[in-house]
Structure formats: structure tokens, C-alpha cells
Amino acid sequence: MLTLPNLLTLSRIVAVPLLVAFLWWPQWAAGYAIAFALYCLMGITDYFDGYLARSNGAVSRLGMFLDPIADKIMVAAVILMLVGTRDIVGVHLVAALVILLREIAVSGLREFLAPLHVSMPVSKLAKWKTTLQLVSLGGLILAGAIPHEAWIQVTSLAALWGAAVLTLITGWDYLCVGLKHMD
């Protein structure tokens, strides 16, 4: 049950409080730098847990359960911290909210469809959404580590909006699948 891929997934969940701690003080550039390094490490473990599970035939129910939860916990924690530290402000809050609401809605939809034995596989567009979302959040963390490089924050906020648009499209796609199975 505790295979290497599952341990990597669990490590991401365990690392979230540490990530939050380094983001706690918005004026502490070194904390943001450490948070950025940790965030990148968490992203690498996300890639390798899936790769190792598939390549070694070690895909497990525990891993299938924990991996999306680990991703959502990390994304939600980073968004909440970046909003709390005012790294995401104003109209950009809308993009962050769209992302958070979609994560909750899709999780609920998957939970609803599971007893019906209806699978909602991740689409290629959803993978692009996730990639853009993770890059944008990582960039916003990096912008806190290097505050004099304003282009990083501007680019990351643009990417956040791109992720929000893809979030709406993929969320709609998932909702259409789910609606077919509702009374």
C-alpha cells in the first residue's frame, strides 16, 4: 500500500503546511524563495509519483484517491495564502475564485458519479489547465522572492487568467458529462 509513488504523493500533502509557513510573511523574500523551491519540488514529486506508478505497474486505489487530493490541497493552500498576503488582489481574485470553485465542483461531481461507476478521465485540456495553473502560482511565489522583477508577477497573473479560462471550459465539459447521469 505504501509504495514509492504513494509516499511521494503523501509527501506533497505533508509539505503543504511547510509551504504555507514560508508564504506567511509577504515581506520575507527569502521565505518566498524557499517556498518557491519547495513548490517546485512538490511539482516534481507530482510528476514522478504518476510516472513511477504507471511505469512500474504500481497504480493503486490509494494513489488514485490521494493524488488529486494532494493537488487540490496544494493549489487551494497557495491560492489562499497569495490572497491573504495580497499577492493576488483586485480583479485577479475572480480568476483565483474560479479556479477554487471549479476544484470543489469537480471533486463533488466525481464523488457523485463514483457510486454510479461513471469515470471522468482527465482530458488533455484539463492537463493544460493544471500546468498553466501550477506555473502561474509558482510564478506568483517567485515574484514574492524577487519583488523588483515586476514582469514575473504580471506574467504570472496573465497565466492565472489563462488557467481560469481553461478552468471554465474544462469545468463545463465535466459538468456536461455529469448532467447525463443525473435524474
XYZ file of N, CA, C and O in Angstrom:
732
model
N 0.820 -1.191 0.000
C 0.000 0.000 0.000
C 0.867 1.259 0.000
O 0.598 2.180 -0.729
N 1.909 1.304 0.823
C 2.783 2.467 0.850
C 3.944 2.273 -0.123
O 5.088 2.094 0.269
N 3.614 2.334 -1.388
C 4.611 2.230 -2.442
C 5.321 3.576 -2.577
O 4.860 4.599 -2.031
N 6.409 3.605 -3.331
C 7.134 4.853 -3.538
C 6.230 5.934 -4.149
O 6.235 7.073 -3.668
N 5.433 5.607 -5.181
C 4.537 6.656 -5.702
C 3.577 7.209 -4.636
O 3.363 8.422 -4.573
N 3.039 6.333 -3.805
C 2.120 6.801 -2.758
C 2.851 7.632 -1.702
O 2.301 8.599 -1.176
N 4.073 7.250 -1.398
C 4.869 8.034 -0.448
C 5.173 9.428 -1.009
O 5.149 10.417 -0.269
N 5.439 9.493 -2.311
C 5.674 10.796 -2.930
C 4.416 11.664 -2.864
O 4.490 12.863 -2.576
N 3.268 11.047 -3.108
C 2.006 11.783 -3.016
C 1.776 12.264 -1.587
O 1.412 13.428 -1.360
N 1.982 11.390 -0.615
C 1.816 11.774 0.793
C 2.788 12.885 1.186
O 2.441 13.760 1.985
N 3.987 12.849 0.624
C 4.966 13.893 0.950
C 4.463 15.269 0.516
O 4.746 16.270 1.179
N 3.731 15.324 -0.588
C 3.165 16.603 -1.037
C 2.146 17.119 -0.030
O 2.103 18.312 0.270
N 1.327 16.225 0.482
C 0.311 16.632 1.463
C 0.985 17.121 2.742
O 0.625 18.163 3.295
N 1.989 16.389 3.190
C 2.707 16.736 4.425
C 3.471 18.055 4.254
O 3.618 18.817 5.212
N 3.914 18.357 3.033
C 4.703 19.567 2.788
C 3.855 20.836 2.730
O 4.388 21.940 2.849
N 2.547 20.710 2.562
C 1.693 21.897 2.422
C 1.802 22.842 3.626
O 1.960 24.053 3.436
N 1.732 22.371 4.873
C 1.877 23.318 5.993
C 3.222 24.041 5.989
O 3.293 25.229 6.346
N 4.258 23.363 5.556
C 5.575 23.999 5.462
C 5.558 25.080 4.380
O 6.078 26.191 4.581
N 4.947 24.772 3.263
C 4.811 25.749 2.173
C 4.048 26.979 2.667
O 4.462 28.120 2.428
N 2.960 26.750 3.364
C 2.157 27.851 3.922
C 2.996 28.680 4.893
O 2.951 29.914 4.866
N 3.780 28.021 5.713
C 4.602 28.736 6.693
C 5.595 29.680 6.008
O 5.789 30.819 6.459
N 6.203 29.228 4.915
C 7.162 30.090 4.221
C 6.488 31.243 3.482
O 7.126 32.255 3.202
N 5.215 31.106 3.172
C 4.478 32.177 2.495
C 3.799 33.132 3.483
O 3.203 34.121 3.072
N 3.901 32.839 4.757
C 3.138 33.567 5.776
C 3.479 35.056 5.843
O 2.613 35.882 6.074
N 4.743 35.392 5.657
C 5.187 36.784 5.784
C 5.518 37.344 4.402
O 6.568 37.030 3.837
N 4.655 38.190 3.859
C 4.838 38.645 2.484
C 6.084 39.507 2.261
O 6.551 39.616 1.144
N 6.620 40.080 3.291
C 7.814 40.908 3.119
C 9.109 40.103 3.225
O 10.197 40.651 3.050
N 8.998 38.809 3.509
C 10.181 37.957 3.689
C 10.511 37.280 2.361
O 10.023 36.200 2.064
N 11.342 37.940 1.567
C 11.679 37.435 0.233
C 12.354 36.065 0.318
O 12.110 35.192 -0.526
N 13.172 35.863 1.328
C 13.848 34.561 1.465
C 12.830 33.446 1.726
O 12.988 32.326 1.231
N 11.784 33.749 2.489
C 10.731 32.761 2.726
C 10.031 32.390 1.434
O 9.737 31.217 1.184
N 9.776 33.389 0.600
C 9.167 33.125 -0.701
C 10.101 32.300 -1.583
O 9.653 31.424 -2.325
N 11.399 32.581 -1.511
C 12.369 31.809 -2.303
C 12.372 30.343 -1.871
O 12.381 29.430 -2.709
N 12.343 30.122 -0.562
C 12.292 28.752 -0.050
C 10.967 28.104 -0.435
O 10.924 26.943 -0.849
N 9.877 28.872 -0.334
C 8.554 28.360 -0.734
C 8.552 27.995 -2.210
O 7.981 26.971 -2.608
N 9.196 28.803 -3.046
C 9.266 28.509 -4.475
C 10.024 27.213 -4.720
O 9.581 26.365 -5.515
N 11.143 27.034 -4.040
C 11.918 25.793 -4.192
C 11.085 24.590 -3.735
O 11.070 23.544 -4.413
N 10.396 24.725 -2.616
C 9.550 23.639 -2.108
C 8.403 23.362 -3.073
O 8.082 22.200 -3.355
N 7.796 24.406 -3.594
C 6.697 24.273 -4.555
C 7.174 23.510 -5.802
O 6.476 22.627 -6.298
N 8.354 23.869 -6.296
C 8.915 23.166 -7.459
C 9.174 21.705 -7.124
O 8.884 20.813 -7.942
N 9.704 21.430 -5.939
C 9.941 20.053 -5.513
C 8.628 19.283 -5.433
O 8.541 18.119 -5.863
N 7.592 19.929 -4.941
C 6.282 19.285 -4.868
C 5.761 18.977 -6.276
O 5.164 17.931 -6.522
N 5.992 19.889 -7.205
C 5.587 19.660 -8.591
C 6.331 18.493 -9.215
O 5.757 17.687 -9.950
N 7.612 18.388 -8.900
C 8.416 17.273 -9.419
C 7.913 15.955 -8.851
O 7.787 14.965 -9.580
N 7.587 15.936 -7.565
C 7.070 14.686 -6.979
C 5.718 14.334 -7.573
O 5.399 13.156 -7.730
N 4.929 15.353 -7.943
C 3.641 15.097 -8.586
C 3.850 14.387 -9.921
O 3.139 13.436 -10.247
N 4.836 14.834 -10.665
C 5.130 14.185 -11.942
C 5.615 12.753 -11.717
O 5.127 11.814 -12.339
N 6.574 12.595 -10.809
C 7.192 11.284 -10.632
C 6.292 10.260 -9.954
O 6.419 9.070 -10.223
N 5.384 10.685 -9.082
C 4.517 9.670 -8.471
C 3.661 8.995 -9.539
O 3.523 7.780 -9.560
N 3.131 9.782 -10.464
C 2.329 9.197 -11.542
C 3.168 8.387 -12.510
O 2.787 7.281 -12.923
N 4.322 8.928 -12.869
C 5.209 8.236 -13.803
C 5.650 6.885 -13.238
O 5.584 5.855 -13.921
N 6.089 6.885 -11.983
C 6.559 5.639 -11.362
C 5.422 4.631 -11.188
O 5.610 3.438 -11.403
N 4.264 5.125 -10.817
C 3.121 4.222 -10.624
C 2.755 3.539 -11.939
O 2.539 2.324 -11.974
N 2.714 4.313 -13.026
C 2.355 3.723 -14.324
C 3.460 2.836 -14.877
O 3.201 1.731 -15.357
N 4.705 3.289 -14.813
C 5.799 2.526 -15.421
C 6.120 1.241 -14.659
O 6.604 0.280 -15.254
N 5.850 1.225 -13.361
C 6.135 0.034 -12.556
C 4.895 -0.807 -12.294
O 4.947 -1.760 -11.516
N 3.796 -0.446 -12.904
C 2.555 -1.187 -12.666
C 2.116 -1.109 -11.217
O 1.518 -2.046 -10.684
N 2.412 0.027 -10.582
C 2.099 0.185 -9.157
C 0.941 1.162 -8.934
O 0.834 1.767 -7.871
N 0.082 1.310 -9.940
C -1.084 2.171 -9.774
C -1.987 1.526 -8.735
O -2.304 0.336 -8.825
N -2.359 2.300 -7.726
C -3.176 1.745 -6.644
C -4.398 2.615 -6.411
O -4.431 3.784 -6.804
N -5.371 2.049 -5.763
C -6.565 2.829 -5.413
C -6.204 3.966 -4.470
O -6.759 5.055 -4.579
N -5.290 3.681 -3.538
C -4.861 4.735 -2.620
C -4.244 5.891 -3.401
O -4.547 7.059 -3.150
N -3.388 5.581 -4.348
C -2.762 6.617 -5.159
C -3.769 7.372 -5.999
O -3.702 8.606 -6.108
N -4.717 6.666 -6.587
C -5.745 7.315 -7.396
C -6.619 8.225 -6.531
O -7.121 9.238 -7.002
N -6.767 7.868 -5.265
C -7.546 8.673 -4.329
C -6.741 9.887 -3.860
O -7.227 11.013 -3.860
N -5.473 9.654 -3.464
C -4.678 10.700 -2.841
C -4.131 11.735 -3.817
O -4.016 12.916 -3.469
N -3.770 11.316 -5.036
C -3.100 12.238 -5.954
C -3.930 13.486 -6.254
O -3.435 14.605 -6.096
N -5.191 13.355 -6.657
C -5.944 14.589 -6.910
C -6.195 15.403 -5.643
O -6.268 16.637 -5.694
N -6.298 14.731 -4.511
C -6.483 15.451 -3.248
C -5.231 16.261 -2.921
O -5.320 17.428 -2.537
N -4.066 15.647 -3.101
C -2.809 16.358 -2.842
C -2.701 17.591 -3.736
O -2.304 18.668 -3.280
N -3.063 17.434 -5.004
C -3.011 18.564 -5.929
C -3.946 19.678 -5.486
O -3.570 20.856 -5.469
N -5.164 19.327 -5.124
C -6.155 20.329 -4.748
C -5.776 21.023 -3.439
O -5.963 22.233 -3.298
N -5.252 20.273 -2.491
C -4.815 20.869 -1.225
C -3.701 21.880 -1.478
O -3.714 22.994 -0.948
N -2.744 21.497 -2.308
C -1.623 22.388 -2.597
C -2.108 23.649 -3.307
O -1.763 24.767 -2.906
N -2.911 23.492 -4.345
C -3.402 24.642 -5.103
C -4.254 25.551 -4.215
O -4.069 26.774 -4.204
N -5.177 24.976 -3.454
C -6.038 25.778 -2.592
C -5.219 26.526 -1.543
O -5.455 27.718 -1.292
N -4.257 25.848 -0.933
C -3.432 26.491 0.099
C -2.631 27.648 -0.491
O -2.558 28.728 0.110
N -2.049 27.441 -1.664
C -1.249 28.506 -2.282
C -2.146 29.680 -2.666
O -1.808 30.842 -2.401
N -3.293 29.406 -3.280
C -4.197 30.500 -3.640
C -4.628 31.275 -2.399
O -4.577 32.512 -2.380
N -5.026 30.572 -1.354
C -5.466 31.256 -0.134
C -4.345 32.100 0.475
O -4.574 33.231 0.925
N -3.137 31.556 0.469
C -2.011 32.316 1.018
C -1.699 33.537 0.162
O -1.440 34.622 0.697
N -1.713 33.378 -1.160
C -1.401 34.506 -2.035
C -2.487 35.581 -1.977
O -2.189 36.768 -2.137
N -3.718 35.185 -1.718
C -4.788 36.166 -1.498
C -4.570 36.831 -0.135
O -4.651 38.061 -0.011
N -4.276 36.030 0.874
C -4.068 36.565 2.222
C -2.883 37.510 2.316
O -2.918 38.479 3.086
N -1.847 37.258 1.542
C -0.658 38.119 1.565
C -0.769 39.258 0.555
O 0.173 40.032 0.401
N -1.904 39.327 -0.131
C -2.197 40.368 -1.109
C -1.295 40.291 -2.335
O -1.027 41.299 -2.989
N -0.857 39.094 -2.665
C -0.144 38.878 -3.920
C -1.138 38.684 -5.058
O -0.801 38.864 -6.220
N -2.351 38.278 -4.709
C -3.470 38.234 -5.654
C -4.516 39.183 -5.084
O -5.041 38.940 -3.999
N -4.771 40.266 -5.805
C -5.711 41.287 -5.325
C -6.613 41.751 -6.464
O -6.384 41.443 -7.627
N -7.599 42.551 -6.090
C -8.466 43.196 -7.070
C -9.188 42.207 -7.959
O -9.656 41.161 -7.514
N -9.244 42.532 -9.235
C -9.976 41.714 -10.199
C -9.364 40.323 -10.337
O -10.047 39.372 -10.723
N -8.102 40.177 -9.987
C -7.434 38.875 -10.081
C -8.019 37.862 -9.094
O -7.858 36.659 -9.260
N -8.708 38.382 -8.078
C -9.400 37.487 -7.143
C -10.452 36.650 -7.861
O -10.724 35.516 -7.470
N -11.034 37.200 -8.919
C -12.044 36.474 -9.689
C -11.426 35.222 -10.311
O -12.010 34.134 -10.241
N -10.245 35.365 -10.900
C -9.567 34.208 -11.500
C -9.271 33.155 -10.438
O -9.490 31.954 -10.659
N -8.786 33.594 -9.294
C -8.474 32.657 -8.208
C -9.738 31.954 -7.723
O -9.735 30.740 -7.484
N -10.818 32.694 -7.601
C -12.082 32.127 -7.146
C -12.634 31.117 -8.154
O -13.127 30.056 -7.764
N -12.536 31.426 -9.427
C -12.987 30.493 -10.471
C -12.242 29.174 -10.333
O -12.846 28.096 -10.394
N -10.946 29.249 -10.133
C -10.131 28.033 -10.005
C -10.546 27.236 -8.773
O -10.743 26.018 -8.845
N -10.696 27.915 -7.632
C -11.088 27.212 -6.409
C -12.477 26.585 -6.525
O -12.681 25.437 -6.124
N -13.416 27.333 -7.067
C -14.780 26.811 -7.180
C -14.843 25.612 -8.118
O -15.557 24.643 -7.845
N -14.111 25.646 -9.200
C -14.098 24.513 -10.131
C -13.518 23.278 -9.456
O -14.013 22.168 -9.634
N -12.456 23.456 -8.685
C -11.842 22.312 -7.994
C -12.851 21.647 -7.063
O -12.960 20.424 -7.018
N -13.588 22.460 -6.341
C -14.592 21.920 -5.419
C -15.723 21.247 -6.199
O -16.154 20.141 -5.865
N -16.202 21.915 -7.243
C -17.319 21.377 -8.025
C -16.955 20.054 -8.706
O -17.740 19.100 -8.674
N -15.780 19.991 -9.306
C -15.379 18.753 -9.989
C -15.176 17.627 -8.975
O -15.548 16.480 -9.237
N -14.626 17.952 -7.821
C -14.477 16.925 -6.782
C -15.839 16.389 -6.357
O -16.027 15.178 -6.206
N -16.783 17.290 -6.154
C -18.140 16.869 -5.790
C -18.785 16.045 -6.880
O -19.454 15.040 -6.604
N -18.585 16.439 -8.120
C -19.140 15.701 -9.249
C -18.545 14.298 -9.337
O -19.270 13.318 -9.544
N -17.247 14.200 -9.142
C -16.602 12.879 -9.158
C -17.138 12.002 -8.019
O -17.359 10.816 -8.195
N -17.335 12.603 -6.862
C -17.869 11.861 -5.718
C -19.295 11.392 -6.013
O -19.666 10.266 -5.672
N -20.083 12.228 -6.657
C -21.444 11.865 -7.023
C -21.462 10.722 -8.042
O -22.279 9.803 -7.955
N -20.555 10.777 -9.014
C -20.559 9.794 -10.101
C -19.906 8.464 -9.719
O -20.170 7.449 -10.356
N -19.067 8.465 -8.700
C -18.347 7.242 -8.320
C -19.281 6.075 -8.005
O -19.073 4.965 -8.522
N -20.326 6.247 -7.189
C -21.220 5.113 -6.922
C -21.971 4.629 -8.174
O -22.426 3.498 -8.221
N -22.051 5.488 -9.173
C -22.714 5.111 -10.422
C -21.734 4.422 -11.381
O -22.101 4.070 -12.498
N -20.481 4.296 -10.922
C -19.411 3.688 -11.717
C -19.178 4.450 -13.015
O -18.912 3.859 -14.062
N -19.296 5.770 -12.926
C -19.032 6.636 -14.074
C -17.685 7.295 -13.846
O -17.467 7.956 -12.834
N -16.804 7.077 -14.781
C -15.464 7.643 -14.687
C -15.419 8.973 -15.429
O -16.056 9.143 -16.467
N -14.676 9.903 -14.885
C -14.433 11.179 -15.558
C -12.935 11.316 -15.760
O -12.238 11.915 -14.943
N -12.420 10.734 -16.831
C -10.976 10.818 -17.056
C -10.544 12.262 -17.302
O -11.327 13.082 -17.794
N -9.313 12.539 -16.948
C -8.761 13.880 -17.120
C -8.482 14.094 -18.611
O -7.803 13.290 -19.243
N -9.009 15.171 -19.153
C -8.806 15.470 -20.568
C -7.450 16.142 -20.774
O -6.832 16.636 -19.826
N -7.010 16.180 -22.026
C -5.753 16.869 -22.348
C -5.852 18.358 -22.014
O -4.903 18.945 -21.513
N -7.023 18.939 -22.272
C -7.211 20.351 -21.957
C -7.125 20.593 -20.449
O -6.558 21.598 -20.003
N -7.658 19.659 -19.669
C -7.569 19.780 -18.206
C -6.118 19.680 -17.742
O -5.723 20.339 -16.777
N -5.325 18.868 -18.427
C -3.894 18.786 -18.077
C -3.194 20.106 -18.393
O -2.342 20.555 -17.635
N -3.565 20.734 -19.509
C -3.008 22.047 -19.838
C -3.445 23.083 -18.803
O -2.668 23.948 -18.404
N -4.694 22.985 -18.367
C -5.209 23.888 -17.341
C -4.383 23.749 -16.067
O -3.938 24.735 -15.482
N -4.145 22.516 -15.681
C -3.367 22.268 -14.467
C -1.949 22.811 -14.610
O -1.424 23.443 -13.694
N -1.346 22.569 -15.754
C 0.021 23.052 -15.985
C 0.073 24.575 -15.902
O 0.920 25.136 -15.196
N -0.840 25.249 -16.588
C -0.858 26.710 -16.574
C -1.143 27.243 -15.172
O -0.526 28.215 -14.720
N -2.029 26.572 -14.470
C -2.375 26.956 -13.098
C -1.154 26.830 -12.193
O -0.840 27.747 -11.424
N -0.452 25.703 -12.283
C 0.717 25.481 -11.427
C 1.845 26.443 -11.766
O 2.527 26.951 -10.869
N 2.039 26.711 -13.063
C 3.074 27.668 -13.474
C 2.723 29.068 -12.970
O 3.590 29.785 -12.455
N 1.465 29.464 -13.091
C 1.072 30.800 -12.649
C 1.264 30.966 -11.144
O 1.786 31.992 -10.688
N 0.865 29.968 -10.374
C 1.026 30.067 -8.919
C 2.495 30.045 -8.527
O 2.924 30.794 -7.636
N 3.269 29.197 -9.187
C 4.715 29.187 -8.934
C 5.343 30.530 -9.263
O 6.200 31.037 -8.528
N 4.903 31.124 -10.379
C 5.416 32.438 -10.750
C 5.064 33.510 -9.734
O 5.878 34.394 -9.445
N 3.861 33.433 -9.185
C 3.474 34.415 -8.164
C 4.295 34.241 -6.889
O 4.631 35.235 -6.220
N 4.630 33.007 -6.559
C 5.517 32.776 -5.411
C 6.897 33.348 -5.722
O 7.502 34.051 -4.904
N 7.398 33.053 -6.929
C 8.711 33.565 -7.330
C 8.722 35.094 -7.327
O 9.724 35.707 -6.931
N 7.619 35.718 -7.740
C 7.529 37.183 -7.739
C 7.704 37.747 -6.334
O 8.256 38.835 -6.168
N 7.249 37.018 -5.331
C 7.457 37.453 -3.945
C 8.904 37.322 -3.505
O 9.367 38.046 -2.628
N 9.629 36.387 -4.137
C 11.046 36.194 -3.812
C 11.917 37.235 -4.510
O 12.996 37.571 -4.020
N 11.444 37.714 -5.666
C 12.205 38.701 -6.450
C 11.272 39.878 -6.757
O 10.882 40.091 -7.907
N 10.908 40.653 -5.735
C 9.874 41.681 -5.929
C 10.266 42.791 -6.909
O 9.396 43.450 -7.461
N 11.538 42.990 -7.146
C 11.958 44.061 -8.062
C 11.806 43.668 -9.535
O 11.988 44.499 -10.410
N 11.443 42.428 -9.806
C 11.194 41.954 -11.174
C 9.683 41.893 -11.407
O 9.074 40.830 -11.370
N 9.085 43.040 -11.645
C 7.625 43.145 -11.754
C 7.055 42.309 -12.892
O 5.907 41.861 -12.826
N 7.837 42.064 -13.931
C 7.341 41.299 -15.075
C 6.941 39.887 -14.679
O 6.049 39.308 -15.302
N 7.570 39.340 -13.633
C 7.228 37.979 -13.191
C 5.794 37.963 -12.676
O 5.012 37.067 -13.018
N 5.446 38.950 -11.865
C 4.087 38.995 -11.330
C 3.070 39.254 -12.436
O 2.019 38.606 -12.486
N 3.369 40.169 -13.345
C 2.441 40.483 -14.435
C 2.211 39.251 -15.306
O 1.065 38.909 -15.635
N 3.284 38.572 -15.659
C 3.178 37.358 -16.489
C 2.417 36.266 -15.749
O 1.584 35.571 -16.340
N 2.684 36.125 -14.472
C 2.024 35.081 -13.676
C 0.540 35.358 -13.514
O -0.272 34.428 -13.537
N 0.174 36.625 -13.355
C -1.248 36.966 -13.260
C -1.956 36.727 -14.597
O -3.099 36.261 -14.623
N -1.267 37.007 -15.700
C -1.842 36.706 -17.020
C -2.048 35.198 -17.162
O -3.085 34.741 -17.669
N -1.069 34.421 -16.705
C -1.194 32.957 -16.757
C -2.318 32.472 -15.849
O -3.019 31.509 -16.183
N -2.506 33.148 -14.711
C -3.608 32.793 -13.809
C -4.948 32.972 -14.528
O -5.845 32.136 -14.407
N -5.076 34.051 -15.285
C -6.297 34.276 -16.056
C -6.461 33.225 -17.151
O -7.573 32.759 -17.410
N -5.351 32.862 -17.796
C -5.416 31.790 -18.793
C -5.890 30.494 -18.166
O -6.740 29.783 -18.725
N -5.368 30.204 -16.976
C -5.794 29.000 -16.255
C -7.268 29.091 -15.877
O -7.995 28.101 -15.947
N -7.722 30.284 -15.498
C -9.133 30.456 -15.129
C -10.049 30.222 -16.330
O -11.101 29.595 -16.196
N -9.637 30.688 -17.499
C -10.439 30.461 -18.705
C -10.507 28.963 -19.013
O -11.587 28.410 -19.275
N -9.353 28.291 -18.974
C -9.340 26.840 -19.207
C -10.130 26.112 -18.125
O -10.758 25.082 -18.384
N -10.116 26.656 -16.923
C -10.874 26.090 -15.811
C -12.369 26.113 -16.115
O -13.080 25.135 -15.871
N -12.839 27.220 -16.646
C -14.256 27.326 -17.008
C -14.618 26.343 -18.119
O -15.657 25.672 -18.053
N -13.763 26.231 -19.118
C -14.037 25.329 -20.245
C -14.057 23.877 -19.784
O -15.008 23.140 -20.072
N -13.029 23.471 -19.037
C -12.970 22.070 -18.599
C -14.027 21.785 -17.543
O -14.569 20.680 -17.503
N -14.329 22.759 -16.704
C -15.394 22.577 -15.720
C -16.732 22.351 -16.408
O -17.524 21.496 -15.996
N -16.992 23.107 -17.468
C -18.226 22.932 -18.244
C -18.261 21.543 -18.878
O -19.295 20.882 -18.858
N -17.122 21.111 -19.439
C -17.055 19.773 -20.044
C -17.405 18.691 -19.019
O -18.182 17.783 -19.306
N -16.831 18.801 -17.821
C -17.107 17.813 -16.777
C -18.570 17.877 -16.338
O -19.195 16.854 -16.085
N -19.095 19.086 -16.238
C -20.495 19.238 -15.845
C -21.418 18.581 -16.870
O -22.378 17.901 -16.491
N -21.124 18.744 -18.147
C -21.946 18.112 -19.195
C -21.925 16.600 -19.072
O -22.958 15.936 -19.248
N -20.772 16.016 -18.758
C -20.680 14.569 -18.536
C -21.543 14.180 -17.341
O -22.307 13.214 -17.391
N -21.434 14.943 -16.258
C -22.186 14.633 -15.044
C -23.682 14.760 -15.216
O -24.460 13.953 -14.690
N -24.122 15.773 -15.968
C -25.552 16.004 -16.151
C -26.235 14.832 -16.854
O -27.418 14.578 -16.611
N -25.510 14.114 -17.662
C -26.076 12.955 -18.362
C -26.492 11.845 -17.392
O -27.277 10.979 -17.736
N -25.927 11.882 -16.180
C -26.167 10.816 -15.218
C -27.015 11.277 -14.038
O -27.134 10.558 -13.039
N -27.589 12.456 -14.147
C -28.449 12.957 -13.072
C -29.903 12.807 -13.471
O -30.253 12.917 -14.632
N -30.748 12.545 -12.491
C -32.191 12.374 -12.745
C -32.837 13.649 -13.146
O -32.592 14.702 -12.805
